[in-house]
CSV table of C-alpha atoms and ligand atoms in Angstrom, one decimal:
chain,number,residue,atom,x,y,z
A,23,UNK,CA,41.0,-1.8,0.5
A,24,UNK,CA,39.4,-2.3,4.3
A,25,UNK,CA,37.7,0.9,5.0
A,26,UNK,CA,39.2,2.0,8.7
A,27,UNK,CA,36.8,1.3,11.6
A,28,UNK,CA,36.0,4.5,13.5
A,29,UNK,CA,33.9,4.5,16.8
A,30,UNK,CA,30.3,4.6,16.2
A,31,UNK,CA,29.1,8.5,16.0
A,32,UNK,CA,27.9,9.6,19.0
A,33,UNK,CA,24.1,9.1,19.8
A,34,UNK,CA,22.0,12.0,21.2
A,35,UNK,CA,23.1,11.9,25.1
A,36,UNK,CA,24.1,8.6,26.8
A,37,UNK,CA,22.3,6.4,24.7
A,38,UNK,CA,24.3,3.3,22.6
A,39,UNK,CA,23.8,4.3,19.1
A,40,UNK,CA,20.6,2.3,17.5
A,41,UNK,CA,23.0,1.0,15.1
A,42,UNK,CA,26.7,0.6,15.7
A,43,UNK,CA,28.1,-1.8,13.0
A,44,UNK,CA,26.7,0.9,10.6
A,45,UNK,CA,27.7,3.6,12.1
A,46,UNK,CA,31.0,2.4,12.5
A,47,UNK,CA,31.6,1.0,8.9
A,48,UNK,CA,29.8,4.2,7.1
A,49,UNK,CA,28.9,6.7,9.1
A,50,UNK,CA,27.3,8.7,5.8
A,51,UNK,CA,24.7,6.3,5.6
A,52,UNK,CA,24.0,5.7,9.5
A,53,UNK,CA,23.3,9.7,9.7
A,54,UNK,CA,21.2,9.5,6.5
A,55,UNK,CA,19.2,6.7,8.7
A,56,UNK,CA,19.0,8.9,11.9
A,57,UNK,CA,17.8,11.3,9.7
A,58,UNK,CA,14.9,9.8,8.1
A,59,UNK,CA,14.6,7.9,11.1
A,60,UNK,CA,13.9,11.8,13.1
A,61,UNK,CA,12.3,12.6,10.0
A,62,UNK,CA,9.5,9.7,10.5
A,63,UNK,CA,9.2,10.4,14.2
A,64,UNK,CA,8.3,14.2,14.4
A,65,UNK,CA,6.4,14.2,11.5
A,66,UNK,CA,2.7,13.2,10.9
A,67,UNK,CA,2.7,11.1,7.9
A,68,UNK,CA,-0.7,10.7,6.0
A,69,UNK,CA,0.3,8.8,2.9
A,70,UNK,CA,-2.5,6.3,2.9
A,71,UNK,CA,0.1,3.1,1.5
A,72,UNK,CA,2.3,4.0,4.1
A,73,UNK,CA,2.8,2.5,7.6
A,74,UNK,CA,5.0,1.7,10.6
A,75,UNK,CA,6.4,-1.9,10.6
A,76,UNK,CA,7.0,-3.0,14.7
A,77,UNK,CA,10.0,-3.8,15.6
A,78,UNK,CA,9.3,-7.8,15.5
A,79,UNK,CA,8.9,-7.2,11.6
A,80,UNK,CA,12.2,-4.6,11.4
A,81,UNK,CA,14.1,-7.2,13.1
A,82,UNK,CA,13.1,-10.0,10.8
A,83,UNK,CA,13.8,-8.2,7.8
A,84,UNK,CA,17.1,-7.8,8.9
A,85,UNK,CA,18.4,-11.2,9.4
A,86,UNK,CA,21.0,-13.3,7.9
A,87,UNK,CA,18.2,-15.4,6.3
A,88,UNK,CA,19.4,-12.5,3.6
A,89,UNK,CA,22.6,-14.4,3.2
A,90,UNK,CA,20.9,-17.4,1.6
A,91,UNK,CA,19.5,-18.0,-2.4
A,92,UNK,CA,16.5,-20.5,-2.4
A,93,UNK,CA,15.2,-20.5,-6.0
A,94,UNK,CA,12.1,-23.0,-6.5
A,95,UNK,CA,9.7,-23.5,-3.6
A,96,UNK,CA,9.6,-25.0,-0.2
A,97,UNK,CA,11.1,-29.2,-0.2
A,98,UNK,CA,11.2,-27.9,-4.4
A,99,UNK,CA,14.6,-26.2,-4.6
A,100,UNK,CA,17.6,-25.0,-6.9
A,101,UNK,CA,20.5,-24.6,-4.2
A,102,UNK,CA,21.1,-27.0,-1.1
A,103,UNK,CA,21.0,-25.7,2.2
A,104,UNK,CA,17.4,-25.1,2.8
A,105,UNK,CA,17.0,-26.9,5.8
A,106,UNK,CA,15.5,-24.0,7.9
A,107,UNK,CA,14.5,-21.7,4.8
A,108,UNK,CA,11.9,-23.7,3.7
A,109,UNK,CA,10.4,-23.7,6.9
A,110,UNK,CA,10.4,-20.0,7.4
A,111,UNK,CA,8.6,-19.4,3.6
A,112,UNK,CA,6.1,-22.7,4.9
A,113,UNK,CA,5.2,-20.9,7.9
A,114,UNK,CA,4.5,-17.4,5.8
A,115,UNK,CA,2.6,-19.5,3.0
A,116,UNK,CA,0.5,-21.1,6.0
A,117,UNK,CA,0.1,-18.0,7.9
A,118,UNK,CA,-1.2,-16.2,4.8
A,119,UNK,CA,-4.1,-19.3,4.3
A,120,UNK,CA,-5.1,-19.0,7.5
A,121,UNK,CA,-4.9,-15.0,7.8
A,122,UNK,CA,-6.9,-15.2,4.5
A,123,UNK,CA,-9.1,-17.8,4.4
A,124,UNK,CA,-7.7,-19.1,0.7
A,125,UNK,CA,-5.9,-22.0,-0.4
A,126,UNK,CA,-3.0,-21.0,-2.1
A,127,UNK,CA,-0.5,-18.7,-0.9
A,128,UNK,CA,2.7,-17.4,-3.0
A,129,UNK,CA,4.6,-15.3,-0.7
A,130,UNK,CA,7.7,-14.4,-3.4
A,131,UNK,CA,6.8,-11.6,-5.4
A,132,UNK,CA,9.3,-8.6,-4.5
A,133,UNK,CA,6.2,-6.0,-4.5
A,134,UNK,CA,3.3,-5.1,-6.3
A,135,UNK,CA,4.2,-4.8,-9.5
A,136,UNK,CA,5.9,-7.9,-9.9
A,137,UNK,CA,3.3,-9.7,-8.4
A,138,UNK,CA,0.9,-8.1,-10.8
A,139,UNK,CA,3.3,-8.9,-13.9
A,140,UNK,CA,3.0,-12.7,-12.5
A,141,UNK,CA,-0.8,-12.7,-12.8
A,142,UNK,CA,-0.6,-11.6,-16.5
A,143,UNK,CA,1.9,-14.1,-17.4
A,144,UNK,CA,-0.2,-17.1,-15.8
A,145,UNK,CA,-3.4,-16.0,-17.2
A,146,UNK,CA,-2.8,-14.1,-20.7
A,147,UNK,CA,-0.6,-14.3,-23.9
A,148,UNK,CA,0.7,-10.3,-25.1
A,149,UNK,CA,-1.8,-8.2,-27.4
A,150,UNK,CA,-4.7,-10.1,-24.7
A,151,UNK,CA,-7.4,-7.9,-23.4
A,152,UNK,CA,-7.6,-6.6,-19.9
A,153,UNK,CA,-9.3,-4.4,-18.0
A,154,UNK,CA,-8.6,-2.1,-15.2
A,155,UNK,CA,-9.9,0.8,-13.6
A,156,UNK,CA,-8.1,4.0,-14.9
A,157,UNK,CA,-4.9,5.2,-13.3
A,158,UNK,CA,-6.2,9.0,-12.9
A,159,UNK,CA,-9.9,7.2,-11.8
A,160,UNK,CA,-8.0,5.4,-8.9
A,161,UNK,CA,-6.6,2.5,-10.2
A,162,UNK,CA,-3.1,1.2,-10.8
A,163,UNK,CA,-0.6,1.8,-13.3
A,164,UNK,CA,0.1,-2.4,-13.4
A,165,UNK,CA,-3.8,-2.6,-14.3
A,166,UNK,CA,-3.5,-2.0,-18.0
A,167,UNK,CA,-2.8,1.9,-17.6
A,168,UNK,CA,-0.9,2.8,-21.2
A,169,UNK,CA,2.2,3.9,-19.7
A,170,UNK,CA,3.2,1.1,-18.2
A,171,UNK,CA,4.3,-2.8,-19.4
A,172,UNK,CA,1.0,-4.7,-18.7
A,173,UNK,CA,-0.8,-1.5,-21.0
A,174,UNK,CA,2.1,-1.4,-23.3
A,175,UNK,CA,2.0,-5.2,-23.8
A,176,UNK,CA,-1.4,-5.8,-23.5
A,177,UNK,CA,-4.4,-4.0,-24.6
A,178,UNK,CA,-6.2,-2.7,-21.7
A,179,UNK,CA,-9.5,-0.9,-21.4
A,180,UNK,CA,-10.5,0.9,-18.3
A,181,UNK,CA,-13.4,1.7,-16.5
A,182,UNK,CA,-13.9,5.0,-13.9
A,183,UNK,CA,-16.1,6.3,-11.1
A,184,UNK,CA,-19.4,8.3,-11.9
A,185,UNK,CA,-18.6,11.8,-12.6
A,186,UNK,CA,-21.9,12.9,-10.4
A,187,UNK,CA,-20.9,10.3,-7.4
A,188,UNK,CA,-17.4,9.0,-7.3
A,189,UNK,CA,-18.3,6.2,-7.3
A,190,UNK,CA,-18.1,3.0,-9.7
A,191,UNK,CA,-21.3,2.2,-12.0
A,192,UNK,CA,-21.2,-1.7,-11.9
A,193,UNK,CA,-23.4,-0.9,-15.5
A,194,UNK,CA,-20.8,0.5,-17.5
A,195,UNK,CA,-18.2,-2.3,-16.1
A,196,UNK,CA,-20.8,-5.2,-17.2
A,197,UNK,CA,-21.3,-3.6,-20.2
A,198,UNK,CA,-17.6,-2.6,-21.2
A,199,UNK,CA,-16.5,-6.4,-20.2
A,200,UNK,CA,-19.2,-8.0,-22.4
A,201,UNK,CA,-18.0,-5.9,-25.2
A,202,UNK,CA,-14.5,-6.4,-24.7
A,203,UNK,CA,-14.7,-9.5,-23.3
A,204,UNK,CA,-11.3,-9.1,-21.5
A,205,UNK,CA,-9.4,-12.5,-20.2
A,206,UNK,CA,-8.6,-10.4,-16.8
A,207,UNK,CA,-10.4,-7.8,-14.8
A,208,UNK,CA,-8.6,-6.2,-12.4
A,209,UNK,CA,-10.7,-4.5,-9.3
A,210,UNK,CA,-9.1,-2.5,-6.8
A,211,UNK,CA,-6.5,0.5,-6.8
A,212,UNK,CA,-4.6,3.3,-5.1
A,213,UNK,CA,-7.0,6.3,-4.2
A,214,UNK,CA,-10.0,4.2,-3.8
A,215,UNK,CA,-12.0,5.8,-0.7
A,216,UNK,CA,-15.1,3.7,-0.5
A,217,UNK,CA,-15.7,-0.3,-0.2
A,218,UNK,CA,-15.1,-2.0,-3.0
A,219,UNK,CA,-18.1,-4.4,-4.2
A,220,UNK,CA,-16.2,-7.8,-4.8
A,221,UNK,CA,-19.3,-9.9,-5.3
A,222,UNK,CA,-20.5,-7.4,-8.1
A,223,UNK,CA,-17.3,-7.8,-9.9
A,224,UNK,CA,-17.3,-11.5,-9.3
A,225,UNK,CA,-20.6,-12.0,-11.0
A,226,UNK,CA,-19.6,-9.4,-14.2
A,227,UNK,CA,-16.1,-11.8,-14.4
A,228,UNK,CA,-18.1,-15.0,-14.2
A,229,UNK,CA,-20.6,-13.6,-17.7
A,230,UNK,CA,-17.3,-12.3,-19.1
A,231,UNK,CA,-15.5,-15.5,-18.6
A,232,UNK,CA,-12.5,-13.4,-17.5
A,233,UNK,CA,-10.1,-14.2,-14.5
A,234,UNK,CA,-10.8,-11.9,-11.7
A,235,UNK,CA,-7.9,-10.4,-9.7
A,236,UNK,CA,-9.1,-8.2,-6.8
A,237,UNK,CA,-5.9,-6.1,-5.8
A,238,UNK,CA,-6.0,-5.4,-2.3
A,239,UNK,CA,-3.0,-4.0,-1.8
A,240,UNK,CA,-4.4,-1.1,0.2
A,241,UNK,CA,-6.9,-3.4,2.0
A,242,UNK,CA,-4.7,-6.0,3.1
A,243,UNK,CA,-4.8,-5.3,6.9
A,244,UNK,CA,-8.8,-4.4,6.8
A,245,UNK,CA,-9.6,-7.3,4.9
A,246,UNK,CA,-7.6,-9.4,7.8
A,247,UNK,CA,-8.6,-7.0,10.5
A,248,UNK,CA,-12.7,-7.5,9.7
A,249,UNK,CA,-13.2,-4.0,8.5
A,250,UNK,CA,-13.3,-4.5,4.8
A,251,UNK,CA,-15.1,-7.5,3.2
A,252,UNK,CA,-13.2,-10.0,1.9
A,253,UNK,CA,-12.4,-11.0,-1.8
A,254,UNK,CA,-12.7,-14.1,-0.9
A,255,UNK,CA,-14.9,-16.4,-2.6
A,256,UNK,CA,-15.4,-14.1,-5.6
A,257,UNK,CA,-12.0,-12.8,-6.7
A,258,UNK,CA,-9.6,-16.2,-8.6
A,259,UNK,CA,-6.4,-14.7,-7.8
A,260,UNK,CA,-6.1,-12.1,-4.9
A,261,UNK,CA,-3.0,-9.6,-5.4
A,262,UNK,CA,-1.4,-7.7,-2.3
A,263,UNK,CA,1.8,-5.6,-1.3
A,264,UNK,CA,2.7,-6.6,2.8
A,265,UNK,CA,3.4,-2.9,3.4
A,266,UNK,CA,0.5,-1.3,3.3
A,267,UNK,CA,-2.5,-1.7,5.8
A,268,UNK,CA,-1.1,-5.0,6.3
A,269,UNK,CA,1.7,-3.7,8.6
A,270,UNK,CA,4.4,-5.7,7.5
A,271,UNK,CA,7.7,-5.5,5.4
A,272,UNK,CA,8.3,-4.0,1.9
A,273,UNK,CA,6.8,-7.6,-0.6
A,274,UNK,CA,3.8,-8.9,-2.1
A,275,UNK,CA,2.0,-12.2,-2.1
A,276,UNK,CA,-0.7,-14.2,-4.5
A,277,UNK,CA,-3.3,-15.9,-3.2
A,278,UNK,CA,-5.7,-18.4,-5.2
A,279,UNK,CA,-8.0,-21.2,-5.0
A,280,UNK,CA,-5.7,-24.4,-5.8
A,281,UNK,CA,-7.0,-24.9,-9.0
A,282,UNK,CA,-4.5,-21.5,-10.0
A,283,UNK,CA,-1.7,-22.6,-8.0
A,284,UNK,CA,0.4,-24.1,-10.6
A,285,UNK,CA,0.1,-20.9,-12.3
A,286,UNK,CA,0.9,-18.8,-10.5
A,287,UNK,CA,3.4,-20.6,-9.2
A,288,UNK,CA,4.9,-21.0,-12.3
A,289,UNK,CA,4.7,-17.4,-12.9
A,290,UNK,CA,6.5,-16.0,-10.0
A,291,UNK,CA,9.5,-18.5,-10.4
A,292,UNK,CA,10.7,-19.6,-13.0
A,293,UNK,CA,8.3,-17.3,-15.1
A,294,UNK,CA,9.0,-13.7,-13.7
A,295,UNK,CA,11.8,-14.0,-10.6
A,296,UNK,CA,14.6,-15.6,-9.3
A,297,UNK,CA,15.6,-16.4,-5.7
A,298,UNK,CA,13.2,-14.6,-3.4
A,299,UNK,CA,13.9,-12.6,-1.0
A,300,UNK,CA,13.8,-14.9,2.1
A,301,UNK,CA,14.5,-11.9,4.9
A,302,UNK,CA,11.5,-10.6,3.5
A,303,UNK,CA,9.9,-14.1,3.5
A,304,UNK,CA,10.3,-14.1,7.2
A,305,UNK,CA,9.1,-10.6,8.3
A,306,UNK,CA,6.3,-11.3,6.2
A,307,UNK,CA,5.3,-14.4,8.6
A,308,UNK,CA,6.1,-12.0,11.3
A,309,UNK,CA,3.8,-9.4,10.3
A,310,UNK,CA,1.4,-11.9,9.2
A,311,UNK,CA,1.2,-13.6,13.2
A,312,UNK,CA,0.8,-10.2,14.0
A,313,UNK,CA,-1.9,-9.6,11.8
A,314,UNK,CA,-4.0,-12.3,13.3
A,315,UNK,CA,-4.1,-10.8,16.9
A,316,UNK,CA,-7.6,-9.3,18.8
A,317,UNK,CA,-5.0,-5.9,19.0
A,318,UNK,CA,-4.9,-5.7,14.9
A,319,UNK,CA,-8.1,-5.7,14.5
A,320,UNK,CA,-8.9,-3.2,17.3
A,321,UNK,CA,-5.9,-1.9,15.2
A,322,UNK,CA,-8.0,-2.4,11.5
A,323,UNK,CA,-10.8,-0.9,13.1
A,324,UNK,CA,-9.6,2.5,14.2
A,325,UNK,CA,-7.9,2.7,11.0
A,326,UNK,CA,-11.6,3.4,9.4
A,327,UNK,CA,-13.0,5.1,12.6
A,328,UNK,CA,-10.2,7.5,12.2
A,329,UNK,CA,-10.5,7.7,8.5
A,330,UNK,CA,-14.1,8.5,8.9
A,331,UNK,CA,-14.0,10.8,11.8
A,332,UNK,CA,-11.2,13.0,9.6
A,333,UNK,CA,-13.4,12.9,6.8
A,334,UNK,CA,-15.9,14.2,8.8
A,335,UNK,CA,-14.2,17.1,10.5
A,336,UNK,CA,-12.4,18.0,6.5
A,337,UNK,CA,-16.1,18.3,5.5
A,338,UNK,CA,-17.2,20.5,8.1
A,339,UNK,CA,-13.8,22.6,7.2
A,340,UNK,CA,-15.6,23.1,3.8
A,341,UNK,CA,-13.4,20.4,1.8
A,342,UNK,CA,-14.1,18.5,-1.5
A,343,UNK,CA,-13.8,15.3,-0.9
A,344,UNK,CA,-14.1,12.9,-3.9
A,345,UNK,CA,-17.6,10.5,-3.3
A,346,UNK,CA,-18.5,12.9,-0.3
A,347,UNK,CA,-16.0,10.9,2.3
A,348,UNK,CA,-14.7,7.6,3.1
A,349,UNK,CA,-15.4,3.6,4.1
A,350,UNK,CA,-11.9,2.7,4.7
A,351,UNK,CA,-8.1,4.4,5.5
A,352,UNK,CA,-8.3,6.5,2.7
A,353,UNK,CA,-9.7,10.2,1.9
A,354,UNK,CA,-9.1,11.9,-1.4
A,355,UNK,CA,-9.5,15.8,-2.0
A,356,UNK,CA,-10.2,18.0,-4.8
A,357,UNK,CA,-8.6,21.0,-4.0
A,358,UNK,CA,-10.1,22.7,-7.0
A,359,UNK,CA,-12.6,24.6,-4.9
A,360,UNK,CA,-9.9,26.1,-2.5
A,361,UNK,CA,-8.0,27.1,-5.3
A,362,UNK,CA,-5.4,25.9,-4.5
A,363,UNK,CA,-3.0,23.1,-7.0
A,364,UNK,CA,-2.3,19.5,-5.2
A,365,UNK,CA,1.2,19.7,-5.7
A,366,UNK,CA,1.4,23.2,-4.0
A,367,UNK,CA,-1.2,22.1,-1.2
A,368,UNK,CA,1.0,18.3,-0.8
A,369,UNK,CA,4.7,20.6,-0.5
A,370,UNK,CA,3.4,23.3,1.3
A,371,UNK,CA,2.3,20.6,4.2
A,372,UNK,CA,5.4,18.2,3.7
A,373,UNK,CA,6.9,21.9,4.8
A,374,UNK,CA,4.2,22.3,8.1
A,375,UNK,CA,5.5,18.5,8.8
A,376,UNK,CA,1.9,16.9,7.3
A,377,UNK,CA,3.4,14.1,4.7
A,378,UNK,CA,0.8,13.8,2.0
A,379,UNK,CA,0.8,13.2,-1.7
A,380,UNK,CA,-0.4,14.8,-4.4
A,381,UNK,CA,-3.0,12.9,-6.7
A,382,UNK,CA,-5.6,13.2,-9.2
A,383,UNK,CA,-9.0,13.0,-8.7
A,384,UNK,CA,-11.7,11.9,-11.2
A,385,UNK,CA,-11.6,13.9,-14.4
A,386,UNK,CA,-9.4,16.0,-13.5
A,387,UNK,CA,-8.6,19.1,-15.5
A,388,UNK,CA,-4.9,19.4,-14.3
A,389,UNK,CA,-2.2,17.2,-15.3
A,390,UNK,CA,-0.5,13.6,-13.3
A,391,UNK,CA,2.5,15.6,-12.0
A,392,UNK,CA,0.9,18.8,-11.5
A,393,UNK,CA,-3.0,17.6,-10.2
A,394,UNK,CA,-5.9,18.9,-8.4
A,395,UNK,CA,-5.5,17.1,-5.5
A,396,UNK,CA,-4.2,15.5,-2.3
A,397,UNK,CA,-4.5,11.6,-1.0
A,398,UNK,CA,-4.7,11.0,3.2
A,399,UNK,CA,-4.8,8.1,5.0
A,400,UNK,CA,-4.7,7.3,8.5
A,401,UNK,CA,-2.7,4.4,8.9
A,402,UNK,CA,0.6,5.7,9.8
A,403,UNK,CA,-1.1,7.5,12.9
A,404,UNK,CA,-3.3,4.8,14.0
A,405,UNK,CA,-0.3,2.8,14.6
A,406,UNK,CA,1.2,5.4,16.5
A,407,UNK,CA,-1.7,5.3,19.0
A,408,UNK,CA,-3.6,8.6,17.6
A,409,UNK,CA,-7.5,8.6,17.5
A,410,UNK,CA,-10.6,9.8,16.8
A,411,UNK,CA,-10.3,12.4,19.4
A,412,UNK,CA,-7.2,13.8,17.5
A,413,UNK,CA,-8.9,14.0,13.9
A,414,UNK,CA,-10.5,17.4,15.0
A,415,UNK,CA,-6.6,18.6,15.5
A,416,UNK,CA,-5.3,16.9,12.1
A,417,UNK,CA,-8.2,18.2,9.6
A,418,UNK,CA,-7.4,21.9,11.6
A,419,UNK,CA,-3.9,21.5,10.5
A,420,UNK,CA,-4.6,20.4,7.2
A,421,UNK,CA,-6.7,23.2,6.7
A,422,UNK,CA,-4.5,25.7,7.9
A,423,UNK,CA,-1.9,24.1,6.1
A,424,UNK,CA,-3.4,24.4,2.5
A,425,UNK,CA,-5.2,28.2,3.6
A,426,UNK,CA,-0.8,29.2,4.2
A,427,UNK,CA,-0.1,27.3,1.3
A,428,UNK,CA,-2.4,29.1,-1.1
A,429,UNK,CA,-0.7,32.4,0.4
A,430,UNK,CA,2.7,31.2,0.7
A,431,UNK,CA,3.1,32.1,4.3
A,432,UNK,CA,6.1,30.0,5.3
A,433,UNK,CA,5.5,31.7,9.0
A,434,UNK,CA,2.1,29.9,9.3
A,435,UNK,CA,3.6,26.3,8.2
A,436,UNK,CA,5.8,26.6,10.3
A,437,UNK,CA,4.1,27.1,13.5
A,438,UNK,CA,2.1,24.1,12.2
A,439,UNK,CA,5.2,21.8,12.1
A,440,UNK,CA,6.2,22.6,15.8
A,441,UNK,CA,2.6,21.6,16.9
A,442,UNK,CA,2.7,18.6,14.9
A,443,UNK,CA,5.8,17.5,16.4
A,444,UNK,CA,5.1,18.6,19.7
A,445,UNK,CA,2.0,16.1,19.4
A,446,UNK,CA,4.1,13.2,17.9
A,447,UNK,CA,6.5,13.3,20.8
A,448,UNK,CA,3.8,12.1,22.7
A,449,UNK,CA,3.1,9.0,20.5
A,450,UNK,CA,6.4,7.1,19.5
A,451,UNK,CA,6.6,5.7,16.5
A,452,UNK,CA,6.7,1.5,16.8
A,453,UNK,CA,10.4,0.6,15.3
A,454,UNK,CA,12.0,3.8,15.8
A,455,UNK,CA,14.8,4.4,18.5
A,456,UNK,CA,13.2,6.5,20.9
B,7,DSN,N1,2.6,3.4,-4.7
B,7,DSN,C1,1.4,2.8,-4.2
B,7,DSN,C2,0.5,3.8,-3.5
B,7,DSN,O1,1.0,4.7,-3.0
B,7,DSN,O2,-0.7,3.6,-3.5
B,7,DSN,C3,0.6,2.0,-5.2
B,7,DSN,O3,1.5,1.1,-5.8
């Protein structure tokens, strides 16, 4: 049955409502998007793999280029009809080159994991060796942790950071990945504060004789913004979400030299996928054009200014912070000092309007879902226009934030939350109806 079409729910004031067809065909779902939609605007949101797309990349992910299947590759397809899809995915795959500096770019893979999954399947057989840097170290559950397919189907071996330094001792890699002698390495993670040394890996793959995949995931928009070297020429397959640093929709891409593109081509499609998701596809080139703009890296650049500056100002606060601070957008804290669990610190602040998550830290003594600390990143508020000037006002918060948390005063996090929003006002969010 045709659901009745009622008159799109009233908009605060005069304004037309952001977006009537929803609102007018299912009104439950159009509030639940004003929500989260108020939700991202007067809060200040810290989780370092999370950004704000522009409203060039919203729009583009919301186009009838969704209507179409378009399994197989650009002038390679399964379906007719590809007339202007193929040039929208040859324009992403070109952008990404360029953006990139590499010669092969597959921009299908629905996300990270998938486009993780893909590199196994073009480079290893099941029961293989890989290795990966421990989840609870930093890494990725899609690098070989246990838990997850590539650990359950593969046998992977992990490496850590340095107890004493946080930080990675290129020794014990070497040495574990002459012993193992693994056909991947994976380098790169998810709570990874400092540069990450691709050359060093590059030469311990090369006297392995194992594929390297740098996955740079949270990198993405550094690496193209100048403010994080580049994998390339050391890493054989580069791995990346779009939605990260990168700015751009929710997706993934696989970059090679040529002599892996088969590969991975094959991987992605017919190996791993179907059709791919050619909206994406497109806001991908979008945020990709973007990406290559003097403004993103101005943009790249106060992402780590900020980072560092917050760092900075959380040390002077008294904080732990796992490897004494930060290189790029990211800043990891061991609560363990202030006494206070991750989880409790992450909620309390979600409450005082300061979205973080909870994470381990390097040998931690708590458990995954219950850990010792919390995981920043300033990515979300550089795109909002915030600054080094304001990273005195956001470690203040956080501290006051996890001091209320550790004696539950709801009061305190409170007053916190209307501050916070009364500062976010002041900086819209890009993409979100005003
Ligand atoms: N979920 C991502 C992150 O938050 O880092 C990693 O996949």
């Amino acid at each position: 049955m045709t659901p009745p079409v009622t008159a799109p729910a009233a908009h605060p004031a005069q304004h037309p409502h952001p977006h009537p067809a929803l609102a007018a065909a299912d009104p439950e779902i159009a509030a639940l998007v004003g929500a989260e939609e108020r939700l991202q605007a007067g809060t200040l949101r810290l989780i370092p793999s999370e950004n704000y797309v522009s409203p060039a990349v919203l729009e583009a992910s919301g186009t009838v280029l969704q209507n179409k299947y378009s399994e197989g590759y650009p002038n390679r397809r399964y379906y007719e009809g590809q007339q202007v899809i193929d040039q929208v995915e040859a324009l992403a795959v070109a952008r990404a080159r360029d953006l990139f500096g590499v010669e092969h770019a597959n921009v299908q893979p629905y996300s990270g994991s998938p486009a993780n999954l893909a590199v196994y399947l073009a480079f290893a057989e099941p029961g293989d060796t890989v290795m990966g840097m421990a989840l609870p170290m930093g890494g990725h559950l899609t690098h070989g942790w246990g838990v997850s397919a590539t650990g359950k189907w593969f046998r992977g071996v992990q490496y850590g950071v340095r107890a004493d330094t946080g930080l990675i001792d290129f020794d014990e890699v070497r040495a574990l990945a002459l012993k193992e002698r693994p056909k991947i390495i994976f380098c790169g993670g998810t709570a990874l504060p400092r540069t990450i040394d691709f050359a060093a890996f590059g030469e311990i793959a090369e006297e392995s004789g194992a594929i390297l995949v740098a996955d740079i995931a949270h990198i993405a928009g550094l690496i193209a913004g100048g403010a994080h070297p580049s994998p390339v020429p050391y890493a054989d397959v580069i791995s990346t979400t779009t939605h990260k640093t990168l700015r751009g929709p929710r997706g993934a891409m696989l970059m090679s030299r040529e002599s892996h593109a088969r590969a991975i081509d094959k991987a992605v499609f017919p190996g791993l996928q179907g059709g791919p998701h050619n909206q994406t596809t497109a806001a991908i080139a979008v945020a990709l054009h973007e990406a290559a703009r003097p403004s993103f890296r101005a943009y790249a650049e106060t992402v780590v200014a900020n980072a560092k500056a917050l760092a900075r100002e959380l040390l002077d606060r008294g904080f732990d912070l796992v490897s004494g601070g930060t290189d790029n957008h990211l800043i990891l804290v061991d609560l363990t000092p202030r006494h206070v669990p991750g989880k409790v610190a992450a909620k309390a602040l979600d409450r005082a309007g300061l979205v973080v998550n909870y994470n381990t830290v390097p040998y931690d003594t708590r458990k995954p879902f219950d850990p010792s600390g919390i995981r920043i990143g300033t990515p979300s508020l550089t795109s909002r226009g915030l600054t080094v000037a304001h990273m005195g006002a956001v470690a203040e918060w956080i501290d006051r934030g996890v001091a209320a948390a550790g004696r539950g005063d709801e009061d305190a996090l409170a007053v916190i939350r209307a501050e916070v929003a009364e500062l976010m006002a002041a900086y819209p969010a890009p993409g979100l109806p005003v």
